[in-house]
mmCIF file of N, CA, C and O in Angstrom:
data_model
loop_
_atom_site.group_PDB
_atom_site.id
_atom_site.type_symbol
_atom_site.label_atom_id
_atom_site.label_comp_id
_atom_site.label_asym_id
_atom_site.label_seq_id
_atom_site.Cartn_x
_atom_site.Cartn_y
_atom_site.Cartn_z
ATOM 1 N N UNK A 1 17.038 7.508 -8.869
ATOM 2 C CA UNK A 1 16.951 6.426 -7.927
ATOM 3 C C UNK A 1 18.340 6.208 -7.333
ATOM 4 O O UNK A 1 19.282 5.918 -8.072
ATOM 5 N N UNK A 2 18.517 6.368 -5.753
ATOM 6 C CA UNK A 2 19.639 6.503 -5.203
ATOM 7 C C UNK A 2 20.384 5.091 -5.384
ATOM 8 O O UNK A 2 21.384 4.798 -6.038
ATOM 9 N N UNK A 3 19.264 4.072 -4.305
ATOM 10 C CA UNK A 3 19.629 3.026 -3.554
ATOM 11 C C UNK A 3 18.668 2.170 -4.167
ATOM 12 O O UNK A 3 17.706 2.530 -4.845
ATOM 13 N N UNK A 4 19.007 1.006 -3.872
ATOM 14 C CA UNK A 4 18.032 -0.494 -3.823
ATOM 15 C C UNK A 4 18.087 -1.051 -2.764
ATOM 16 O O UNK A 4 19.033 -1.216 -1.994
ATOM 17 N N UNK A 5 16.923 -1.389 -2.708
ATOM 18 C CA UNK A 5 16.218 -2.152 -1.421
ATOM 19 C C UNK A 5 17.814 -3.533 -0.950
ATOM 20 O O UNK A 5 18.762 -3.909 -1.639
ATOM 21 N N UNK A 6 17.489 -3.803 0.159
ATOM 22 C CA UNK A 6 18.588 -4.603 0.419
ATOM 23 C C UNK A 6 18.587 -5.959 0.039
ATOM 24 O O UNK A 6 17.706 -6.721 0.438
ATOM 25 N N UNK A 7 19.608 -6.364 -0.787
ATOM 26 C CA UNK A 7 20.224 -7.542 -1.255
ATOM 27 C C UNK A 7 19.727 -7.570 -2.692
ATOM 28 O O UNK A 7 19.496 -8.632 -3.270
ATOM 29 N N UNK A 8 19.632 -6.855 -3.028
ATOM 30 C CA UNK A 8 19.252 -6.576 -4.730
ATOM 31 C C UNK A 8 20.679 -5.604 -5.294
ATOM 32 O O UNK A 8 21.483 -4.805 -4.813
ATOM 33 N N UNK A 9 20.322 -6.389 -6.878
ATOM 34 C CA UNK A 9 22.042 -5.622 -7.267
ATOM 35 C C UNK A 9 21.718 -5.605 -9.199
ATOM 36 O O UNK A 9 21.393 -6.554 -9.913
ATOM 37 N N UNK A 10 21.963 -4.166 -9.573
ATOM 38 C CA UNK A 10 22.224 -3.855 -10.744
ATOM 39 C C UNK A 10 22.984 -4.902 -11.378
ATOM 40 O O UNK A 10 24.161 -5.072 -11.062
ATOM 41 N N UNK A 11 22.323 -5.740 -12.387
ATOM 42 C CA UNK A 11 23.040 -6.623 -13.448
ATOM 43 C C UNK A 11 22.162 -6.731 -14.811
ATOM 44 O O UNK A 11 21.051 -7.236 -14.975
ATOM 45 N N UNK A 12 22.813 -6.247 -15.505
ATOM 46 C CA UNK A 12 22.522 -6.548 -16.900
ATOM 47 C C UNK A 12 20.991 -5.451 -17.443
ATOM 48 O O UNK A 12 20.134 -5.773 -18.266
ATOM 49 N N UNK A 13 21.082 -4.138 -16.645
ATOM 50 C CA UNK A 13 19.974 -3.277 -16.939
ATOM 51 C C UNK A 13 18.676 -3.385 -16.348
ATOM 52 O O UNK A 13 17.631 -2.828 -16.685
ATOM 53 N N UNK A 14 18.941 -4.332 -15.247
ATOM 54 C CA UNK A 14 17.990 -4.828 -14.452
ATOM 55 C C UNK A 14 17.917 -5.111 -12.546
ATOM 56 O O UNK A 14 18.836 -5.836 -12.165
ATOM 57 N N UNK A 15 17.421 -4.859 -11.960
ATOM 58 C CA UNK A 15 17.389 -5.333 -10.466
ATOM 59 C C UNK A 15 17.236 -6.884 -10.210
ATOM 60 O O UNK A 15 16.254 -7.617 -10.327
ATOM 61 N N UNK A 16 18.573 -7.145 -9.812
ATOM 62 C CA UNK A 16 18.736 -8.451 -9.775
ATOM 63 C C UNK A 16 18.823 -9.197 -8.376
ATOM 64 O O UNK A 16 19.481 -8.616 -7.513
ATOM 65 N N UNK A 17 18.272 -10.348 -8.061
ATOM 66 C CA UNK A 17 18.596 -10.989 -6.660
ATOM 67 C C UNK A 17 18.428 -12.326 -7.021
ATOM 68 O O UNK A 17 17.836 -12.821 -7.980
ATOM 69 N N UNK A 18 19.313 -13.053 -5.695
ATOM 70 C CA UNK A 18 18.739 -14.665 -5.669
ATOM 71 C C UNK A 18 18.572 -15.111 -4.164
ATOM 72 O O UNK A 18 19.386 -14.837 -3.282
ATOM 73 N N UNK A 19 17.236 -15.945 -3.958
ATOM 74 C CA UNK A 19 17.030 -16.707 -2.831
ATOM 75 C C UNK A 19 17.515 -17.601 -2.717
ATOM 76 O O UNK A 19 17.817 -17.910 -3.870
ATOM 77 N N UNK A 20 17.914 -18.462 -1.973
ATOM 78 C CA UNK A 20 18.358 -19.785 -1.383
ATOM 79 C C UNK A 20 17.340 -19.673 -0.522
ATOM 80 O O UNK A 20 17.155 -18.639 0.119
ATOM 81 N N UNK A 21 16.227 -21.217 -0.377
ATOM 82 C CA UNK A 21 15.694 -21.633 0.192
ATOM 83 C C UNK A 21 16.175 -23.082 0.487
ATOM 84 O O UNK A 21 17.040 -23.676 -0.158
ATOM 85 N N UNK A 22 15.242 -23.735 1.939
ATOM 86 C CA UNK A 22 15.547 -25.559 2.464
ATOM 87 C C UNK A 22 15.568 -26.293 1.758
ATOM 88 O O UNK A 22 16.339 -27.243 1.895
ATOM 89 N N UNK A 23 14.585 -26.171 0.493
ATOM 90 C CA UNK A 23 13.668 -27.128 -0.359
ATOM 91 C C UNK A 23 12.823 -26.480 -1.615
ATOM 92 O O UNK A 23 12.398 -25.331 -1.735
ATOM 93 N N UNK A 24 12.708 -27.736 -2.617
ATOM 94 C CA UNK A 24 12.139 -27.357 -3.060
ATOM 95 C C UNK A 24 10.860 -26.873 -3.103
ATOM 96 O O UNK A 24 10.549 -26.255 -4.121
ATOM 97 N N UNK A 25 9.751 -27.057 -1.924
ATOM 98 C CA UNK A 25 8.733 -26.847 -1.593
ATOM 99 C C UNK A 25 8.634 -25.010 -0.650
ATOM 100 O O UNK A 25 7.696 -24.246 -0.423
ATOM 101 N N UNK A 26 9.703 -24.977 -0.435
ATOM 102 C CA UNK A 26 9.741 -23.653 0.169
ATOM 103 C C UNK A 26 10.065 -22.692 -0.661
ATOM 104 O O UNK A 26 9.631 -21.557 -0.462
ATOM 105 N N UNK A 27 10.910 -22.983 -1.770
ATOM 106 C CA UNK A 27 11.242 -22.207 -2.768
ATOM 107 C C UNK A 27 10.241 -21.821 -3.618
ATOM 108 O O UNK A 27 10.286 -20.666 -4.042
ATOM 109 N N UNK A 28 9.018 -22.803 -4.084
ATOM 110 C CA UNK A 28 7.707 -22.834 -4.530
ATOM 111 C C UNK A 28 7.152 -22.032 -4.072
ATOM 112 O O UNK A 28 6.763 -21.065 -4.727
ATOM 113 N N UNK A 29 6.974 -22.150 -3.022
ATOM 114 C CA UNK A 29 5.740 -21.255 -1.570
ATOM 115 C C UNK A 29 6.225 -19.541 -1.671
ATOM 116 O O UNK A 29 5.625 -18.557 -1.238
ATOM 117 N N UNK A 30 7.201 -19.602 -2.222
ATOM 118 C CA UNK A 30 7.803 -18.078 -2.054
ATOM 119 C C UNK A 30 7.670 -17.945 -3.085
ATOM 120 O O UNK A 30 7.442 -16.738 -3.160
ATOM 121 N N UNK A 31 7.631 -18.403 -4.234
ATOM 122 C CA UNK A 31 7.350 -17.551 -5.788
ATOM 123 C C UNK A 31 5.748 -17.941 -5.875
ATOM 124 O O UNK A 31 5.337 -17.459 -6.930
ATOM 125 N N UNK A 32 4.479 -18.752 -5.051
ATOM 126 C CA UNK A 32 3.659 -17.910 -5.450
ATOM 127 C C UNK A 32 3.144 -16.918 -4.431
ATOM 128 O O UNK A 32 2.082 -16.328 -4.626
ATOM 129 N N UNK A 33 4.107 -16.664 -3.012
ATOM 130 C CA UNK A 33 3.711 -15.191 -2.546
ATOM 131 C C UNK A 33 4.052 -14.145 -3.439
ATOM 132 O O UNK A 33 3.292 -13.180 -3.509
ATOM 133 N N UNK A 34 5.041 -14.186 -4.108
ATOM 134 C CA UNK A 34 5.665 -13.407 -4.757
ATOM 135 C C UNK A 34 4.698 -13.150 -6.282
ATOM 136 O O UNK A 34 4.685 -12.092 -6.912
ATOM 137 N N UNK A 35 3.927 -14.412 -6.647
ATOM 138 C CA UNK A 35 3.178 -14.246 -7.695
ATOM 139 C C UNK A 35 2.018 -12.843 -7.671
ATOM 140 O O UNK A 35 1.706 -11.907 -8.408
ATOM 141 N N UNK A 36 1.623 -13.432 -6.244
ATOM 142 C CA UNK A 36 0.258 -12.490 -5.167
ATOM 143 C C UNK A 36 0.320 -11.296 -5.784
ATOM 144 O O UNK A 36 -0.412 -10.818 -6.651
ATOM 145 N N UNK A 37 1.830 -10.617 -4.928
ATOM 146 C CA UNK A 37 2.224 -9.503 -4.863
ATOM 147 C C UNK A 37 2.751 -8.530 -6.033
ATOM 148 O O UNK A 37 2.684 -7.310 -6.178
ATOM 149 N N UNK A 38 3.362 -9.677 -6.891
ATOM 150 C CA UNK A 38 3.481 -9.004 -8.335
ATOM 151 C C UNK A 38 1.984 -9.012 -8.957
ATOM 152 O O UNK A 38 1.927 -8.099 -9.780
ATOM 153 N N UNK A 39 0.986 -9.574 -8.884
ATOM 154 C CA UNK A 39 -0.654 -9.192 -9.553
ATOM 155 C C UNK A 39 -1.377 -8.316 -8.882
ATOM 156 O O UNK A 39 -2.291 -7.669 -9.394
ATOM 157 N N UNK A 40 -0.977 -8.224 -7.555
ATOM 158 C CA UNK A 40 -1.309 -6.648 -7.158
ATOM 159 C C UNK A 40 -1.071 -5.686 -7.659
ATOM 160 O O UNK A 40 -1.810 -4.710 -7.794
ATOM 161 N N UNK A 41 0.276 -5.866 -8.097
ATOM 162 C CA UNK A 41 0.892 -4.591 -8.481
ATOM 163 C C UNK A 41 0.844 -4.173 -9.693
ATOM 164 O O UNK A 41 1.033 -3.007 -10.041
ATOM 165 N N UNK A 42 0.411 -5.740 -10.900
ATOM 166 C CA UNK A 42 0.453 -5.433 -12.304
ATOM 167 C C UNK A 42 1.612 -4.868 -13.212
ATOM 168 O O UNK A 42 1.668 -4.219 -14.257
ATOM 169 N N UNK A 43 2.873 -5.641 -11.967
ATOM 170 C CA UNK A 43 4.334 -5.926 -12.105
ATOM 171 C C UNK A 43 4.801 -6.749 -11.945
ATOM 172 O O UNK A 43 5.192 -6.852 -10.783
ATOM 173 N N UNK A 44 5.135 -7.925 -12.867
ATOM 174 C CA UNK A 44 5.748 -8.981 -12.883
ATOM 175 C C UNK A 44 7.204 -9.295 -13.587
ATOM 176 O O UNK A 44 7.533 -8.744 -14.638
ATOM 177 N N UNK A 45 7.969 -10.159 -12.954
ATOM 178 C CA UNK A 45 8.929 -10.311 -12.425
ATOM 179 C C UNK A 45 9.603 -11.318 -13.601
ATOM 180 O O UNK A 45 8.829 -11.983 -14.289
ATOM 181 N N UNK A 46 10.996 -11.412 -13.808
ATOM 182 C CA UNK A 46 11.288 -12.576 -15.066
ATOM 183 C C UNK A 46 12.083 -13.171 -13.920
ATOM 184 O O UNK A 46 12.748 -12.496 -13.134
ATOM 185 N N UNK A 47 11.931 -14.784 -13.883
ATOM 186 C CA UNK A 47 12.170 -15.364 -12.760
ATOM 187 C C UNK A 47 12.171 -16.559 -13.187
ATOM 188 O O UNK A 47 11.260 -16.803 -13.979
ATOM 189 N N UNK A 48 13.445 -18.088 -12.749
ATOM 190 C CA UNK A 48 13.649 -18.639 -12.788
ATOM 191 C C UNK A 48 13.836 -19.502 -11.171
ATOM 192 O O UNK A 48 14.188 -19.065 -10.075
ATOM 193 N N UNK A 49 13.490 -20.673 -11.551
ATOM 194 C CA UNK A 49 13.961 -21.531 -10.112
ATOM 195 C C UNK A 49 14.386 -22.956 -10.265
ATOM 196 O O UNK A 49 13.928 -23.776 -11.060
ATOM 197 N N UNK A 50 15.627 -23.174 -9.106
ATOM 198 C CA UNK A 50 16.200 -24.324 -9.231
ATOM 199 C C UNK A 50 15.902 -24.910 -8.668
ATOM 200 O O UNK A 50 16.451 -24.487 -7.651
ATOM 201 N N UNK A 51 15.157 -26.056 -8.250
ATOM 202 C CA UNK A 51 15.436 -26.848 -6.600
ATOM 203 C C UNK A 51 14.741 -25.851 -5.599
ATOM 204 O O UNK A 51 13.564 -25.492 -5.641
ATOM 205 N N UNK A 52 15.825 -25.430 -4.576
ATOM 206 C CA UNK A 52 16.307 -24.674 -3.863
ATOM 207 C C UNK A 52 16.397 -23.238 -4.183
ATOM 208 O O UNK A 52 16.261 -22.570 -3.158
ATOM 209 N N UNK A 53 16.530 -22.716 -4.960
ATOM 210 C CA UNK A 53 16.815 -21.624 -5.465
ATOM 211 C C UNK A 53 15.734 -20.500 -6.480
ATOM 212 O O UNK A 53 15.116 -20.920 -7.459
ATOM 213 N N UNK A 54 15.698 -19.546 -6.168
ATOM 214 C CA UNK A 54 14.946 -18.299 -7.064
ATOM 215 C C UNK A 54 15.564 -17.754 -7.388
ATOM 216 O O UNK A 54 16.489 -17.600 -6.591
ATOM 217 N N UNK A 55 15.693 -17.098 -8.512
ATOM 218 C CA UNK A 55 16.595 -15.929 -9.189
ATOM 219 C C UNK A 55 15.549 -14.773 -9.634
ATOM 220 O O UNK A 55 14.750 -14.945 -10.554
ATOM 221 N N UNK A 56 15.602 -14.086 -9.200
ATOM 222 C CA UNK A 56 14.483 -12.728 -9.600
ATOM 223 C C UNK A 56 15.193 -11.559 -10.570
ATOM 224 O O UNK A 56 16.093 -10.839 -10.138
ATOM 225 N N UNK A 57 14.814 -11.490 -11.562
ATOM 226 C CA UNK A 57 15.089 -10.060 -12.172
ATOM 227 C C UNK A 57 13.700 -8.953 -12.516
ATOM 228 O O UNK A 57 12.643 -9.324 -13.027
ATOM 229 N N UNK A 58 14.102 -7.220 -11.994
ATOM 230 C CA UNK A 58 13.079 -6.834 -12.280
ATOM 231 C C UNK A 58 13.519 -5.719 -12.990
ATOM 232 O O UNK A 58 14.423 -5.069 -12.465
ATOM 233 N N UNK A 59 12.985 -5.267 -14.313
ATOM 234 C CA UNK A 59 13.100 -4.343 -14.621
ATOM 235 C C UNK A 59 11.958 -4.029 -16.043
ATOM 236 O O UNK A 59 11.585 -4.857 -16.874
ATOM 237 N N UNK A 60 11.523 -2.266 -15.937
ATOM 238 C CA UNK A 60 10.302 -1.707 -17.102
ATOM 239 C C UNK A 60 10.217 -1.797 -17.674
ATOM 240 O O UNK A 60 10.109 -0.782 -18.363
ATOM 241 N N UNK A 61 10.125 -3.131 -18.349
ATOM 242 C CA UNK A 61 10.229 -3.227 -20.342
ATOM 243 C C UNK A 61 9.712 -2.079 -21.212
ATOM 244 O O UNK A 61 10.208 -1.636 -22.248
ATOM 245 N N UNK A 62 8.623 -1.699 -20.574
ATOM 246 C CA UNK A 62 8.018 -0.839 -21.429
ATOM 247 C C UNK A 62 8.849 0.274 -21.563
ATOM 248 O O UNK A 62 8.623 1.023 -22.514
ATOM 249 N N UNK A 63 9.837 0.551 -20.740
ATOM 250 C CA UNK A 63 10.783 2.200 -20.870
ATOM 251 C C UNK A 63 12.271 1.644 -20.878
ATOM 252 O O UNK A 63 13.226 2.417 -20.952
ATOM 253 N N UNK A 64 12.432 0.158 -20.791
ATOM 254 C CA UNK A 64 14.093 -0.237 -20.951
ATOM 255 C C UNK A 64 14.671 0.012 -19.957
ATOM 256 O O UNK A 64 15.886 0.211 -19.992
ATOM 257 N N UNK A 65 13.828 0.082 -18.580
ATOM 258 C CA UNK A 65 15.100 0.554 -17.107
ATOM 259 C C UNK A 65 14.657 0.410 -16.067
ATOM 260 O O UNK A 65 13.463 0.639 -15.868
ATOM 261 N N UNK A 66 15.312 0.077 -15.296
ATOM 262 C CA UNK A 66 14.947 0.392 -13.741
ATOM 263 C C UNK A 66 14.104 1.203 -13.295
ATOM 264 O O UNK A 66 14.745 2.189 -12.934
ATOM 265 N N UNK A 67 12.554 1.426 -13.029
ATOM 266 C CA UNK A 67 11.969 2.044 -12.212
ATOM 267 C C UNK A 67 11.262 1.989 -10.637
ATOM 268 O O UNK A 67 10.918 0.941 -10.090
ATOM 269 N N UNK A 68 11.154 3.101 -10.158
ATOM 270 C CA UNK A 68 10.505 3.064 -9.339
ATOM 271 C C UNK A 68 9.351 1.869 -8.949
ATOM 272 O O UNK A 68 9.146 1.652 -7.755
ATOM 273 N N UNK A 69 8.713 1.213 -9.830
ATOM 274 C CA UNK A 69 7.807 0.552 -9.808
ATOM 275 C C UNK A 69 8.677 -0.712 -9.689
ATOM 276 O O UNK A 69 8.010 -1.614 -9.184
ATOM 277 N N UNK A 70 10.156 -1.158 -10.030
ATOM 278 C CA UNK A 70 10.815 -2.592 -9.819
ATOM 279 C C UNK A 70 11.272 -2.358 -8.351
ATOM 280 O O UNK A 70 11.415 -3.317 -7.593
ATOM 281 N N UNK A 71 11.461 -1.295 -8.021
ATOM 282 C CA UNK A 71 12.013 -0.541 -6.851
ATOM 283 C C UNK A 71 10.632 -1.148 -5.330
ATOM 284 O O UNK A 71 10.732 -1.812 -4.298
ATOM 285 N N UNK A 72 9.884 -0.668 -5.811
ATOM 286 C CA UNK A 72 8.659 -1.354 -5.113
ATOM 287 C C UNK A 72 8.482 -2.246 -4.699
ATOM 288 O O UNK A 72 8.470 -2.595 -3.519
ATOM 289 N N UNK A 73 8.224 -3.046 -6.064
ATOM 290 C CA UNK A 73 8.265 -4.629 -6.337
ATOM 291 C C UNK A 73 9.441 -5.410 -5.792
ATOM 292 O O UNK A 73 9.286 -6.627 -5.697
ATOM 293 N N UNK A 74 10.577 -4.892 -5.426
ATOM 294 C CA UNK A 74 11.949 -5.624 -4.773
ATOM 295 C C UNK A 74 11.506 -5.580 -3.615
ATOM 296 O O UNK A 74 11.278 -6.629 -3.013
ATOM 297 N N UNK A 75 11.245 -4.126 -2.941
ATOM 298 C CA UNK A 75 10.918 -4.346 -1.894
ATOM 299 C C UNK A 75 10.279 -4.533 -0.977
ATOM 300 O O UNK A 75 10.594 -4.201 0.166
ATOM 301 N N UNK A 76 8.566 -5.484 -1.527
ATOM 302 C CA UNK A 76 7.782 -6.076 -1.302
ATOM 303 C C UNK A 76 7.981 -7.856 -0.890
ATOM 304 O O UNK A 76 7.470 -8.734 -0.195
ATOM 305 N N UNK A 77 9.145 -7.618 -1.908
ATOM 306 C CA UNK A 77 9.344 -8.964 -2.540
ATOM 307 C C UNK A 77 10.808 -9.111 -0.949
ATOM 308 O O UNK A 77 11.307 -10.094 -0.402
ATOM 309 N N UNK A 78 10.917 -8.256 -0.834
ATOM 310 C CA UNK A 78 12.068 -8.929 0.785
ATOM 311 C C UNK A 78 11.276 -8.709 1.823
ATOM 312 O O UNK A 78 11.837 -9.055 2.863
ATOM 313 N N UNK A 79 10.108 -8.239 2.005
ATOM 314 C CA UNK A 79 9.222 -8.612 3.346
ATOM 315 C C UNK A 79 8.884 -9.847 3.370
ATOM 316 O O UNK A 79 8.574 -10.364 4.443
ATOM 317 N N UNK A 80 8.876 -10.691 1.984
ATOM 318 C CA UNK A 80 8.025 -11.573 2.260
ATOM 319 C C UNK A 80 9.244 -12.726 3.129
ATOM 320 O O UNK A 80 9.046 -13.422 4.125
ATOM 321 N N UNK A 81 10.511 -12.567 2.285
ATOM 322 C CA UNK A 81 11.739 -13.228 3.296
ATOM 323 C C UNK A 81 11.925 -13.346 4.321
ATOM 324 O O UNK A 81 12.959 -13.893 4.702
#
């Protein structure tokens, strides 16, 4: 795996990003598009939110790494932005 989707960043063995949203109601609205799209995929996401804020980490528990399949899932997960 060359690259990551844009604004995602290797931290801690995992594909990492954070949103800044207006509100807390917009920040909501985007983690459950994001819910949608991770149960499509039957890839879900370890994810925290502040207020304003999402923090997304994705990575294969089942193999301990970054795959193709978080690779996906990131960049599903910035269309919806």
């Amino acid at each position: 795996m060359a690259s990551f989707p844009e604004g995602w960043l290797l931290r801690d063995g995992a594909l990492w990003r954070e949103f800044t949203f207006v509100d807390f109601e917009a920040a909501f609205s985007f983690m459950a598009a994001v819910a949608a799209v991770a149960e499509s995929l039957d890839h879900h996401p370890d994810w925290c939110n502040s207020w304003n804020k999402v923090t997304i980490s994705l990575v294969s528990h089942d193999v301990g790494r970054v795959t193709e399949r978080d690779v996906e899932l990131a960049t599903r997960i910035n269309a919806l932005v």
